[in-house]
Amino acid sequence: QRIMSFTAQIKVMPLKELLDPQEKAVLGGLQNLAITAVKDVRIGKHIDLKIEAGSKEEAVKIATEAAQKLLANPVMEVFEVSVYE
């Protein structure tokens, strides 16, 4: 089986139900700058992984496992995985 290189992009965001002090501070800062059209702020993490795998499906599986076991805290965060060649 041929090994190929993939890029996995993982977006980790806080659960919508959680109040994040950092998000509230950014929203307050925008309002202090008279940028009042912004009504909500969500701050998350963007993680890129370079993965060597035999297929895109295998790369998705590896990236998902990494997110579940290390990159996202399931109590407070949700994640989304996208994989590209």
PDB file of N, CA, C and O in Angstrom:
ATOM      1  N   GLN A   1       0.842  -1.184   0.000  1.00  0.00           N
ATOM      2  CA  GLN A   1       0.000   0.000   0.000  1.00  0.00           C
ATOM      3  C   GLN A   1       0.888   1.249   0.000  1.00  0.00           C
ATOM      4  O   GLN A   1       1.841   1.354   0.750  1.00  0.00           O
ATOM      5  N   ARG A   2       0.549   2.167  -0.881  1.00  0.00           N
ATOM      6  CA  ARG A   2       1.326   3.398  -1.013  1.00  0.00           C
ATOM      7  C   ARG A   2       0.975   4.375   0.108  1.00  0.00           C
ATOM      8  O   ARG A   2      -0.191   4.579   0.429  1.00  0.00           O
ATOM      9  N   ILE A   3       2.004   4.976   0.686  1.00  0.00           N
ATOM     10  CA  ILE A   3       1.802   5.979   1.747  1.00  0.00           C
ATOM     11  C   ILE A   3       1.721   7.356   1.099  1.00  0.00           C
ATOM     12  O   ILE A   3       2.566   7.718   0.279  1.00  0.00           O
ATOM     13  N   MET A   4       0.709   8.123   1.484  1.00  0.00           N
ATOM     14  CA  MET A   4       0.515   9.475   0.958  1.00  0.00           C
ATOM     15  C   MET A   4       0.531  10.466   2.114  1.00  0.00           C
ATOM     16  O   MET A   4       0.315  10.096   3.263  1.00  0.00           O
ATOM     17  N   SER A   5       0.771  11.726   1.770  1.00  0.00           N
ATOM     18  CA  SER A   5       0.762  12.795   2.773  1.00  0.00           C
ATOM     19  C   SER A   5      -0.573  13.515   2.731  1.00  0.00           C
ATOM     20  O   SER A   5      -1.082  13.842   1.657  1.00  0.00           O
ATOM     21  N   PHE A   6      -1.110  13.759   3.891  1.00  0.00           N
ATOM     22  CA  PHE A   6      -2.372  14.477   4.034  1.00  0.00           C
ATOM     23  C   PHE A   6      -2.197  15.599   5.055  1.00  0.00           C
ATOM     24  O   PHE A   6      -1.344  15.525   5.928  1.00  0.00           O
ATOM     25  N   THR A   7      -3.022  16.618   4.912  1.00  0.00           N
ATOM     26  CA  THR A   7      -3.110  17.665   5.920  1.00  0.00           C
ATOM     27  C   THR A   7      -4.475  17.558   6.568  1.00  0.00           C
ATOM     28  O   THR A   7      -5.499  17.569   5.876  1.00  0.00           O
ATOM     29  N   ALA A   8      -4.477  17.417   7.872  1.00  0.00           N
ATOM     30  CA  ALA A   8      -5.728  17.409   8.621  1.00  0.00           C
ATOM     31  C   ALA A   8      -5.862  18.760   9.313  1.00  0.00           C
ATOM     32  O   ALA A   8      -4.929  19.213   9.972  1.00  0.00           O
ATOM     33  N   GLN A   9      -6.997  19.382   9.111  1.00  0.00           N
ATOM     34  CA  GLN A   9      -7.299  20.622   9.813  1.00  0.00           C
ATOM     35  C   GLN A   9      -8.372  20.318  10.847  1.00  0.00           C
ATOM     36  O   GLN A   9      -9.419  19.770  10.515  1.00  0.00           O
ATOM     37  N   ILE A  10      -8.073  20.660  12.092  1.00  0.00           N
ATOM     38  CA  ILE A  10      -8.996  20.395  13.183  1.00  0.00           C
ATOM     39  C   ILE A  10      -9.406  21.734  13.794  1.00  0.00           C
ATOM     40  O   ILE A  10      -8.559  22.532  14.189  1.00  0.00           O
ATOM     41  N   LYS A  11     -10.697  21.961  13.795  1.00  0.00           N
ATOM     42  CA  LYS A  11     -11.248  23.177  14.398  1.00  0.00           C
ATOM     43  C   LYS A  11     -11.875  22.777  15.726  1.00  0.00           C
ATOM     44  O   LYS A  11     -12.750  21.911  15.768  1.00  0.00           O
ATOM     45  N   VAL A  12     -11.404  23.381  16.811  1.00  0.00           N
ATOM     46  CA  VAL A  12     -11.914  23.090  18.147  1.00  0.00           C
ATOM     47  C   VAL A  12     -12.599  24.356  18.670  1.00  0.00           C
ATOM     48  O   VAL A  12     -12.001  25.436  18.688  1.00  0.00           O
ATOM     49  N   MET A  13     -13.854  24.198  19.065  1.00  0.00           N
ATOM     50  CA  MET A  13     -14.619  25.341  19.557  1.00  0.00           C
ATOM     51  C   MET A  13     -15.251  25.004  20.908  1.00  0.00           C
ATOM     52  O   MET A  13     -15.594  23.852  21.157  1.00  0.00           O
ATOM     53  N   PRO A  14     -15.405  26.017  21.768  1.00  0.00           N
ATOM     54  CA  PRO A  14     -16.083  25.765  23.040  1.00  0.00           C
ATOM     55  C   PRO A  14     -17.555  25.436  22.793  1.00  0.00           C
ATOM     56  O   PRO A  14     -18.149  25.899  21.813  1.00  0.00           O
ATOM     57  N   LEU A  15     -18.120  24.638  23.666  1.00  0.00           N
ATOM     58  CA  LEU A  15     -19.554  24.360  23.578  1.00  0.00           C
ATOM     59  C   LEU A  15     -20.326  25.672  23.675  1.00  0.00           C
ATOM     60  O   LEU A  15     -19.957  26.562  24.444  1.00  0.00           O
ATOM     61  N   LYS A  16     -21.388  25.778  22.898  1.00  0.00           N
ATOM     62  CA  LYS A  16     -22.170  27.019  22.872  1.00  0.00           C
ATOM     63  C   LYS A  16     -22.754  27.372  24.241  1.00  0.00           C
ATOM     64  O   LYS A  16     -22.966  28.531  24.552  1.00  0.00           O
ATOM     65  N   GLU A  17     -22.996  26.356  25.072  1.00  0.00           N
ATOM     66  CA  GLU A  17     -23.616  26.595  26.379  1.00  0.00           C
ATOM     67  C   GLU A  17     -22.661  27.254  27.374  1.00  0.00           C
ATOM     68  O   GLU A  17     -23.096  27.765  28.403  1.00  0.00           O
ATOM     69  N   LEU A  18     -21.361  27.210  27.102  1.00  0.00           N
ATOM     70  CA  LEU A  18     -20.385  27.719  28.063  1.00  0.00           C
ATOM     71  C   LEU A  18     -20.127  29.209  27.878  1.00  0.00           C
ATOM     72  O   LEU A  18     -20.018  29.697  26.765  1.00  0.00           O
ATOM     73  N   LEU A  19     -20.009  29.908  28.971  1.00  0.00           N
ATOM     74  CA  LEU A  19     -19.627  31.318  28.936  1.00  0.00           C
ATOM     75  C   LEU A  19     -18.103  31.393  29.032  1.00  0.00           C
ATOM     76  O   LEU A  19     -17.509  30.867  29.968  1.00  0.00           O
ATOM     77  N   ASP A  20     -17.485  32.033  28.066  1.00  0.00           N
ATOM     78  CA  ASP A  20     -16.029  32.139  28.027  1.00  0.00           C
ATOM     79  C   ASP A  20     -15.626  33.583  28.330  1.00  0.00           C
ATOM     80  O   ASP A  20     -15.993  34.494  27.589  1.00  0.00           O
ATOM     81  N   PRO A  21     -14.868  33.811  29.407  1.00  0.00           N
ATOM     82  CA  PRO A  21     -14.462  35.177  29.756  1.00  0.00           C
ATOM     83  C   PRO A  21     -13.664  35.866  28.648  1.00  0.00           C
ATOM     84  O   PRO A  21     -13.791  37.072  28.444  1.00  0.00           O
ATOM     85  N   GLN A  22     -12.850  35.102  27.913  1.00  0.00           N
ATOM     86  CA  GLN A  22     -12.058  35.687  26.821  1.00  0.00           C
ATOM     87  C   GLN A  22     -12.975  36.232  25.722  1.00  0.00           C
ATOM     88  O   GLN A  22     -12.755  37.317  25.197  1.00  0.00           O
ATOM     89  N   GLU A  23     -14.013  35.484  25.395  1.00  0.00           N
ATOM     90  CA  GLU A  23     -14.951  35.940  24.363  1.00  0.00           C
ATOM     91  C   GLU A  23     -15.669  37.214  24.805  1.00  0.00           C
ATOM     92  O   GLU A  23     -15.844  38.139  24.019  1.00  0.00           O
ATOM     93  N   LYS A  24     -16.087  37.250  26.078  1.00  0.00           N
ATOM     94  CA  LYS A  24     -16.767  38.436  26.603  1.00  0.00           C
ATOM     95  C   LYS A  24     -15.831  39.640  26.615  1.00  0.00           C
ATOM     96  O   LYS A  24     -16.245  40.761  26.318  1.00  0.00           O
ATOM     97  N   ALA A  25     -14.554  39.430  26.928  1.00  0.00           N
ATOM     98  CA  ALA A  25     -13.578  40.525  26.935  1.00  0.00           C
ATOM     99  C   ALA A  25     -13.374  41.071  25.525  1.00  0.00           C
ATOM    100  O   ALA A  25     -13.300  42.294  25.328  1.00  0.00           O
ATOM    101  N   VAL A  26     -13.297  40.197  24.535  1.00  0.00           N
ATOM    102  CA  VAL A  26     -13.121  40.643  23.151  1.00  0.00           C
ATOM    103  C   VAL A  26     -14.354  41.416  22.690  1.00  0.00           C
ATOM    104  O   VAL A  26     -14.236  42.479  22.071  1.00  0.00           O
ATOM    105  N   LEU A  27     -15.534  40.916  23.014  1.00  0.00           N
ATOM    106  CA  LEU A  27     -16.764  41.614  22.634  1.00  0.00           C
ATOM    107  C   LEU A  27     -16.809  42.996  23.277  1.00  0.00           C
ATOM    108  O   LEU A  27     -17.130  43.995  22.622  1.00  0.00           O
ATOM    109  N   GLY A  28     -16.441  43.084  24.562  1.00  0.00           N
ATOM    110  CA  GLY A  28     -16.396  44.388  25.232  1.00  0.00           C
ATOM    111  C   GLY A  28     -15.376  45.319  24.608  1.00  0.00           C
ATOM    112  O   GLY A  28     -15.627  46.513  24.436  1.00  0.00           O
ATOM    113  N   GLY A  29     -14.217  44.778  24.225  1.00  0.00           N
ATOM    114  CA  GLY A  29     -13.184  45.586  23.572  1.00  0.00           C
ATOM    115  C   GLY A  29     -13.646  46.130  22.233  1.00  0.00           C
ATOM    116  O   GLY A  29     -13.380  47.294  21.897  1.00  0.00           O
ATOM    117  N   LEU A  30     -14.347  45.298  21.469  1.00  0.00           N
ATOM    118  CA  LEU A  30     -14.870  45.764  20.176  1.00  0.00           C
ATOM    119  C   LEU A  30     -15.879  46.887  20.383  1.00  0.00           C
ATOM    120  O   LEU A  30     -15.857  47.890  19.658  1.00  0.00           O
ATOM    121  N   GLN A  31     -16.732  46.727  21.372  1.00  0.00           N
ATOM    122  CA  GLN A  31     -17.724  47.769  21.647  1.00  0.00           C
ATOM    123  C   GLN A  31     -17.053  49.057  22.114  1.00  0.00           C
ATOM    124  O   GLN A  31     -17.472  50.142  21.739  1.00  0.00           O
ATOM    125  N   ASN A  32     -15.971  48.938  22.892  1.00  0.00           N
ATOM    126  CA  ASN A  32     -15.218  50.124  23.320  1.00  0.00           C
ATOM    127  C   ASN A  32     -14.577  50.835  22.137  1.00  0.00           C
ATOM    128  O   ASN A  32     -14.334  52.037  22.192  1.00  0.00           O
ATOM    129  N   LEU A  33     -14.301  50.096  21.064  1.00  0.00           N
ATOM    130  CA  LEU A  33     -13.728  50.680  19.843  1.00  0.00           C
ATOM    131  C   LEU A  33     -14.812  51.152  18.878  1.00  0.00           C
ATOM    132  O   LEU A  33     -14.535  51.454  17.728  1.00  0.00           O
ATOM    133  N   ALA A  34     -16.047  51.174  19.345  1.00  0.00           N
ATOM    134  CA  ALA A  34     -17.207  51.595  18.554  1.00  0.00           C
ATOM    135  C   ALA A  34     -17.493  50.637  17.407  1.00  0.00           C
ATOM    136  O   ALA A  34     -18.086  51.017  16.397  1.00  0.00           O
ATOM    137  N   ILE A  35     -17.088  49.386  17.558  1.00  0.00           N
ATOM    138  CA  ILE A  35     -17.439  48.342  16.592  1.00  0.00           C
ATOM    139  C   ILE A  35     -18.625  47.614  17.211  1.00  0.00           C
ATOM    140  O   ILE A  35     -18.476  46.585  17.866  1.00  0.00           O
ATOM    141  N   THR A  36     -19.815  48.201  17.017  1.00  0.00           N
ATOM    142  CA  THR A  36     -21.000  47.733  17.737  1.00  0.00           C
ATOM    143  C   THR A  36     -21.845  46.754  16.938  1.00  0.00           C
ATOM    144  O   THR A  36     -22.803  46.197  17.477  1.00  0.00           O
ATOM    145  N   ALA A  37     -21.515  46.532  15.671  1.00  0.00           N
ATOM    146  CA  ALA A  37     -22.293  45.595  14.854  1.00  0.00           C
ATOM    147  C   ALA A  37     -22.016  44.149  15.246  1.00  0.00           C
ATOM    148  O   ALA A  37     -22.821  43.263  14.971  1.00  0.00           O
ATOM    149  N   VAL A  38     -20.881  43.874  15.900  1.00  0.00           N
ATOM    150  CA  VAL A  38     -20.550  42.519  16.336  1.00  0.00           C
ATOM    151  C   VAL A  38     -21.344  42.229  17.607  1.00  0.00           C
ATOM    152  O   VAL A  38     -21.214  42.935  18.601  1.00  0.00           O
ATOM    153  N   LYS A  39     -22.163  41.187  17.562  1.00  0.00           N
ATOM    154  CA  LYS A  39     -23.050  40.872  18.684  1.00  0.00           C
ATOM    155  C   LYS A  39     -22.622  39.638  19.468  1.00  0.00           C
ATOM    156  O   LYS A  39     -23.121  39.410  20.554  1.00  0.00           O
ATOM    157  N   ASP A  40     -21.714  38.829  18.910  1.00  0.00           N
ATOM    158  CA  ASP A  40     -21.253  37.638  19.625  1.00  0.00           C
ATOM    159  C   ASP A  40     -19.861  37.290  19.129  1.00  0.00           C
ATOM    160  O   ASP A  40     -19.517  37.555  17.971  1.00  0.00           O
ATOM    161  N   VAL A  41     -19.063  36.703  19.992  1.00  0.00           N
ATOM    162  CA  VAL A  41     -17.700  36.290  19.661  1.00  0.00           C
ATOM    163  C   VAL A  41     -17.516  34.857  20.134  1.00  0.00           C
ATOM    164  O   VAL A  41     -17.892  34.520  21.258  1.00  0.00           O
ATOM    165  N   ARG A  42     -16.948  34.014  19.289  1.00  0.00           N
ATOM    166  CA  ARG A  42     -16.573  32.652  19.669  1.00  0.00           C
ATOM    167  C   ARG A  42     -15.100  32.497  19.332  1.00  0.00           C
ATOM    168  O   ARG A  42     -14.689  32.774  18.201  1.00  0.00           O
ATOM    169  N   ILE A  43     -14.307  32.075  20.292  1.00  0.00           N
ATOM    170  CA  ILE A  43     -12.866  31.918  20.097  1.00  0.00           C
ATOM    171  C   ILE A  43     -12.518  30.449  20.282  1.00  0.00           C
ATOM    172  O   ILE A  43     -12.889  29.835  21.282  1.00  0.00           O
ATOM    173  N   GLY A  44     -11.831  29.895  19.291  1.00  0.00           N
ATOM    174  CA  GLY A  44     -11.460  28.492  19.346  1.00  0.00           C
ATOM    175  C   GLY A  44     -10.006  28.299  18.929  1.00  0.00           C
ATOM    176  O   GLY A  44      -9.209  29.228  18.958  1.00  0.00           O
ATOM    177  N   LYS A  45      -9.703  27.059  18.545  1.00  0.00           N
ATOM    178  CA  LYS A  45      -8.350  26.703  18.127  1.00  0.00           C
ATOM    179  C   LYS A  45      -8.412  26.101  16.735  1.00  0.00           C
ATOM    180  O   LYS A  45      -9.347  25.381  16.396  1.00  0.00           O
ATOM    181  N   HIS A  46      -7.389  26.383  15.943  1.00  0.00           N
ATOM    182  CA  HIS A  46      -7.226  25.769  14.629  1.00  0.00           C
ATOM    183  C   HIS A  46      -5.903  25.012  14.659  1.00  0.00           C
ATOM    184  O   HIS A  46      -4.856  25.599  14.928  1.00  0.00           O
ATOM    185  N   ILE A  47      -5.953  23.714  14.395  1.00  0.00           N
ATOM    186  CA  ILE A  47      -4.763  22.868  14.481  1.00  0.00           C
ATOM    187  C   ILE A  47      -4.573  22.161  13.144  1.00  0.00           C
ATOM    188  O   ILE A  47      -5.514  21.561  12.615  1.00  0.00           O
ATOM    189  N   ASP A  48      -3.369  22.240  12.573  1.00  0.00           N
ATOM    190  CA  ASP A  48      -3.022  21.507  11.350  1.00  0.00           C
ATOM    191  C   ASP A  48      -2.098  20.352  11.712  1.00  0.00           C
ATOM    192  O   ASP A  48      -1.121  20.541  12.443  1.00  0.00           O
ATOM    193  N   LEU A  49      -2.414  19.182  11.205  1.00  0.00           N
ATOM    194  CA  LEU A  49      -1.559  18.007  11.384  1.00  0.00           C
ATOM    195  C   LEU A  49      -1.125  17.511  10.016  1.00  0.00           C
ATOM    196  O   LEU A  49      -1.948  17.417   9.107  1.00  0.00           O
ATOM    197  N   LYS A  50       0.153  17.212   9.847  1.00  0.00           N
ATOM    198  CA  LYS A  50       0.648  16.540   8.643  1.00  0.00           C
ATOM    199  C   LYS A  50       0.642  15.050   8.960  1.00  0.00           C
ATOM    200  O   LYS A  50       1.294  14.604   9.905  1.00  0.00           O
ATOM    201  N   ILE A  51      -0.097  14.280   8.156  1.00  0.00           N
ATOM    202  CA  ILE A  51      -0.277  12.855   8.431  1.00  0.00           C
ATOM    203  C   ILE A  51       0.145  12.046   7.219  1.00  0.00           C
ATOM    204  O   ILE A  51      -0.227  12.371   6.088  1.00  0.00           O
ATOM    205  N   GLU A  52       0.907  10.991   7.451  1.00  0.00           N
ATOM    206  CA  GLU A  52       1.238  10.032   6.402  1.00  0.00           C
ATOM    207  C   GLU A  52       0.364   8.817   6.612  1.00  0.00           C
ATOM    208  O   GLU A  52       0.376   8.203   7.692  1.00  0.00           O
ATOM    209  N   ALA A  53      -0.430   8.475   5.591  1.00  0.00           N
ATOM    210  CA  ALA A  53      -1.372   7.369   5.711  1.00  0.00           C
ATOM    211  C   ALA A  53      -1.590   6.726   4.344  1.00  0.00           C
ATOM    212  O   ALA A  53      -1.256   7.308   3.315  1.00  0.00           O
ATOM    213  N   GLY A  54      -2.176   5.548   4.366  1.00  0.00           N
ATOM    214  CA  GLY A  54      -2.427   4.819   3.126  1.00  0.00           C
ATOM    215  C   GLY A  54      -3.658   5.282   2.378  1.00  0.00           C
ATOM    216  O   GLY A  54      -3.825   4.975   1.192  1.00  0.00           O
ATOM    217  N   SER A  55      -4.555   6.029   3.053  1.00  0.00           N
ATOM    218  CA  SER A  55      -5.771   6.519   2.412  1.00  0.00           C
ATOM    219  C   SER A  55      -6.282   7.743   3.168  1.00  0.00           C
ATOM    220  O   SER A  55      -5.906   7.976   4.323  1.00  0.00           O
ATOM    221  N   LYS A  56      -7.165   8.475   2.509  1.00  0.00           N
ATOM    222  CA  LYS A  56      -7.780   9.635   3.165  1.00  0.00           C
ATOM    223  C   LYS A  56      -8.595   9.180   4.373  1.00  0.00           C
ATOM    224  O   LYS A  56      -8.581   9.838   5.423  1.00  0.00           O
ATOM    225  N   GLU A  57      -9.283   8.054   4.245  1.00  0.00           N
ATOM    226  CA  GLU A  57     -10.094   7.536   5.348  1.00  0.00           C
ATOM    227  C   GLU A  57      -9.230   7.236   6.575  1.00  0.00           C
ATOM    228  O   GLU A  57      -9.622   7.511   7.706  1.00  0.00           O
ATOM    229  N   GLU A  58      -8.056   6.654   6.328  1.00  0.00           N
ATOM    230  CA  GLU A  58      -7.137   6.365   7.431  1.00  0.00           C
ATOM    231  C   GLU A  58      -6.651   7.662   8.082  1.00  0.00           C
ATOM    232  O   GLU A  58      -6.551   7.765   9.305  1.00  0.00           O
ATOM    233  N   ALA A  59      -6.369   8.672   7.259  1.00  0.00           N
ATOM    234  CA  ALA A  59      -5.918   9.964   7.781  1.00  0.00           C
ATOM    235  C   ALA A  59      -7.010  10.614   8.631  1.00  0.00           C
ATOM    236  O   ALA A  59      -6.733  11.186   9.689  1.00  0.00           O
ATOM    237  N   VAL A  60      -8.262  10.512   8.189  1.00  0.00           N
ATOM    238  CA  VAL A  60      -9.392  11.052   8.972  1.00  0.00           C
ATOM    239  C   VAL A  60      -9.475  10.327  10.310  1.00  0.00           C
ATOM    240  O   VAL A  60      -9.665  10.959  11.358  1.00  0.00           O
ATOM    241  N   LYS A  61      -9.310   9.022  10.292  1.00  0.00           N
ATOM    242  CA  LYS A  61      -9.377   8.225  11.520  1.00  0.00           C
ATOM    243  C   LYS A  61      -8.275   8.640  12.501  1.00  0.00           C
ATOM    244  O   LYS A  61      -8.518   8.808  13.698  1.00  0.00           O
ATOM    245  N   ILE A  62      -7.065   8.842  11.987  1.00  0.00           N
ATOM    246  CA  ILE A  62      -5.933   9.245  12.830  1.00  0.00           C
ATOM    247  C   ILE A  62      -6.178  10.634  13.425  1.00  0.00           C
ATOM    248  O   ILE A  62      -5.979  10.866  14.617  1.00  0.00           O
ATOM    249  N   ALA A  63      -6.621  11.576  12.588  1.00  0.00           N
ATOM    250  CA  ALA A  63      -6.870  12.943  13.055  1.00  0.00           C
ATOM    251  C   ALA A  63      -7.996  12.973  14.086  1.00  0.00           C
ATOM    252  O   ALA A  63      -7.913  13.690  15.090  1.00  0.00           O
ATOM    253  N   THR A  64      -9.036  12.190  13.851  1.00  0.00           N
ATOM    254  CA  THR A  64     -10.155  12.135  14.793  1.00  0.00           C
ATOM    255  C   THR A  64      -9.713  11.572  16.131  1.00  0.00           C
ATOM    256  O   THR A  64     -10.073  12.097  17.198  1.00  0.00           O
ATOM    257  N   GLU A  65      -8.904  10.531  16.098  1.00  0.00           N
ATOM    258  CA  GLU A  65      -8.385   9.946  17.337  1.00  0.00           C
ATOM    259  C   GLU A  65      -7.526  10.956  18.100  1.00  0.00           C
ATOM    260  O   GLU A  65      -7.634  11.078  19.318  1.00  0.00           O
ATOM    261  N   ALA A  66      -6.693  11.703  17.370  1.00  0.00           N
ATOM    262  CA  ALA A  66      -5.851  12.721  18.009  1.00  0.00           C
ATOM    263  C   ALA A  66      -6.715  13.783  18.682  1.00  0.00           C
ATOM    264  O   ALA A  66      -6.437  14.211  19.808  1.00  0.00           O
ATOM    265  N   ALA A  67      -7.775  14.200  17.999  1.00  0.00           N
ATOM    266  CA  ALA A  67      -8.665  15.221  18.569  1.00  0.00           C
ATOM    267  C   ALA A  67      -9.392  14.686  19.801  1.00  0.00           C
ATOM    268  O   ALA A  67      -9.488  15.375  20.819  1.00  0.00           O
ATOM    269  N   GLN A  68      -9.883  13.451  19.718  1.00  0.00           N
ATOM    270  CA  GLN A  68     -10.632  12.864  20.833  1.00  0.00           C
ATOM    271  C   GLN A  68      -9.748  12.646  22.054  1.00  0.00           C
ATOM    272  O   GLN A  68     -10.174  12.886  23.183  1.00  0.00           O
ATOM    273  N   LYS A  69      -8.522  12.205  21.835  1.00  0.00           N
ATOM    274  CA  LYS A  69      -7.662  11.818  22.951  1.00  0.00           C
ATOM    275  C   LYS A  69      -6.818  12.952  23.523  1.00  0.00           C
ATOM    276  O   LYS A  69      -6.383  12.879  24.665  1.00  0.00           O
ATOM    277  N   LEU A  70      -6.557  14.000  22.706  1.00  0.00           N
ATOM    278  CA  LEU A  70      -5.627  15.032  23.172  1.00  0.00           C
ATOM    279  C   LEU A  70      -6.040  16.465  22.844  1.00  0.00           C
ATOM    280  O   LEU A  70      -5.934  17.340  23.688  1.00  0.00           O
ATOM    281  N   LEU A  71      -6.489  16.723  21.642  1.00  0.00           N
ATOM    282  CA  LEU A  71      -6.608  18.101  21.164  1.00  0.00           C
ATOM    283  C   LEU A  71      -7.876  18.822  21.630  1.00  0.00           C
ATOM    284  O   LEU A  71      -7.901  20.046  21.679  1.00  0.00           O
ATOM    285  N   ALA A  72      -8.926  18.071  21.953  1.00  0.00           N
ATOM    286  CA  ALA A  72     -10.173  18.696  22.394  1.00  0.00           C
ATOM    287  C   ALA A  72     -10.609  18.079  23.716  1.00  0.00           C
ATOM    288  O   ALA A  72     -10.435  16.884  23.930  1.00  0.00           O
ATOM    289  N   ASN A  73     -11.174  18.907  24.574  1.00  0.00           N
ATOM    290  CA  ASN A  73     -11.717  18.447  25.847  1.00  0.00           C
ATOM    291  C   ASN A  73     -13.223  18.257  25.650  1.00  0.00           C
ATOM    292  O   ASN A  73     -13.957  19.233  25.529  1.00  0.00           O
ATOM    293  N   PRO A  74     -13.697  16.997  25.602  1.00  0.00           N
ATOM    294  CA  PRO A  74     -15.105  16.757  25.283  1.00  0.00           C
ATOM    295  C   PRO A  74     -16.087  17.337  26.297  1.00  0.00           C
ATOM    296  O   PRO A  74     -17.252  17.532  25.975  1.00  0.00           O
ATOM    297  N   VAL A  75     -15.629  17.656  27.490  1.00  0.00           N
ATOM    298  CA  VAL A  75     -16.503  18.252  28.500  1.00  0.00           C
ATOM    299  C   VAL A  75     -16.833  19.702  28.141  1.00  0.00           C
ATOM    300  O   VAL A  75     -17.921  20.189  28.425  1.00  0.00           O
ATOM    301  N   MET A  76     -15.881  20.376  27.473  1.00  0.00           N
ATOM    302  CA  MET A  76     -16.042  21.808  27.210  1.00  0.00           C
ATOM    303  C   MET A  76     -15.987  22.188  25.739  1.00  0.00           C
ATOM    304  O   MET A  76     -16.290  23.332  25.395  1.00  0.00           O
ATOM    305  N   GLU A  77     -15.578  21.260  24.856  1.00  0.00           N
ATOM    306  CA  GLU A  77     -15.322  21.631  23.459  1.00  0.00           C
ATOM    307  C   GLU A  77     -15.906  20.605  22.488  1.00  0.00           C
ATOM    308  O   GLU A  77     -16.095  19.447  22.823  1.00  0.00           O
ATOM    309  N   VAL A  78     -16.148  21.090  21.276  1.00  0.00           N
ATOM    310  CA  VAL A  78     -16.505  20.226  20.151  1.00  0.00           C
ATOM    311  C   VAL A  78     -15.424  20.414  19.089  1.00  0.00           C
ATOM    312  O   VAL A  78     -14.745  21.457  19.066  1.00  0.00           O
ATOM    313  N   PHE A  79     -15.257  19.414  18.218  1.00  0.00           N
ATOM    314  CA  PHE A  79     -14.255  19.556  17.168  1.00  0.00           C
ATOM    315  C   PHE A  79     -14.804  19.094  15.827  1.00  0.00           C
ATOM    316  O   PHE A  79     -15.778  18.349  15.752  1.00  0.00           O
ATOM    317  N   GLU A  80     -14.146  19.578  14.777  1.00  0.00           N
ATOM    318  CA  GLU A  80     -14.488  19.229  13.406  1.00  0.00           C
ATOM    319  C   GLU A  80     -13.182  18.915  12.674  1.00  0.00           C
ATOM    320  O   GLU A  80     -12.225  19.672  12.782  1.00  0.00           O
ATOM    321  N   VAL A  81     -13.155  17.810  11.936  1.00  0.00           N
ATOM    322  CA  VAL A  81     -11.947  17.371  11.232  1.00  0.00           C
ATOM    323  C   VAL A  81     -12.182  17.475   9.728  1.00  0.00           C
ATOM    324  O   VAL A  81     -13.194  17.009   9.218  1.00  0.00           O
ATOM    325  N   SER A  82     -11.219  18.083   9.021  1.00  0.00           N
ATOM    326  CA  SER A  82     -11.206  18.108   7.558  1.00  0.00           C
ATOM    327  C   SER A  82      -9.842  17.622   7.108  1.00  0.00           C
ATOM    328  O   SER A  82      -8.817  18.019   7.673  1.00  0.00           O
ATOM    329  N   VAL A  83      -9.802  16.756   6.088  1.00  0.00           N
ATOM    330  CA  VAL A  83      -8.527  16.208   5.611  1.00  0.00           C
ATOM    331  C   VAL A  83      -8.403  16.472   4.114  1.00  0.00           C
ATOM    332  O   VAL A  83      -9.343  16.283   3.337  1.00  0.00           O
ATOM    333  N   TYR A  84      -7.187  16.911   3.711  1.00  0.00           N
ATOM    334  CA  TYR A  84      -6.888  17.231   2.308  1.00  0.00           C
ATOM    335  C   TYR A  84      -5.601  16.541   1.913  1.00  0.00           C
ATOM    336  O   TYR A  84      -4.715  16.333   2.727  1.00  0.00           O
ATOM    337  N   GLU A  85      -5.504  16.206   0.626  1.00  0.00           N
ATOM    338  CA  GLU A  85      -4.242  15.629   0.112  1.00  0.00           C
ATOM    339  C   GLU A  85      -3.237  16.718  -0.105  1.00  0.00           C
ATOM    340  O   GLU A  85      -3.536  17.845  -0.327  1.00  0.00           O
TER     341      GLU A  85
END
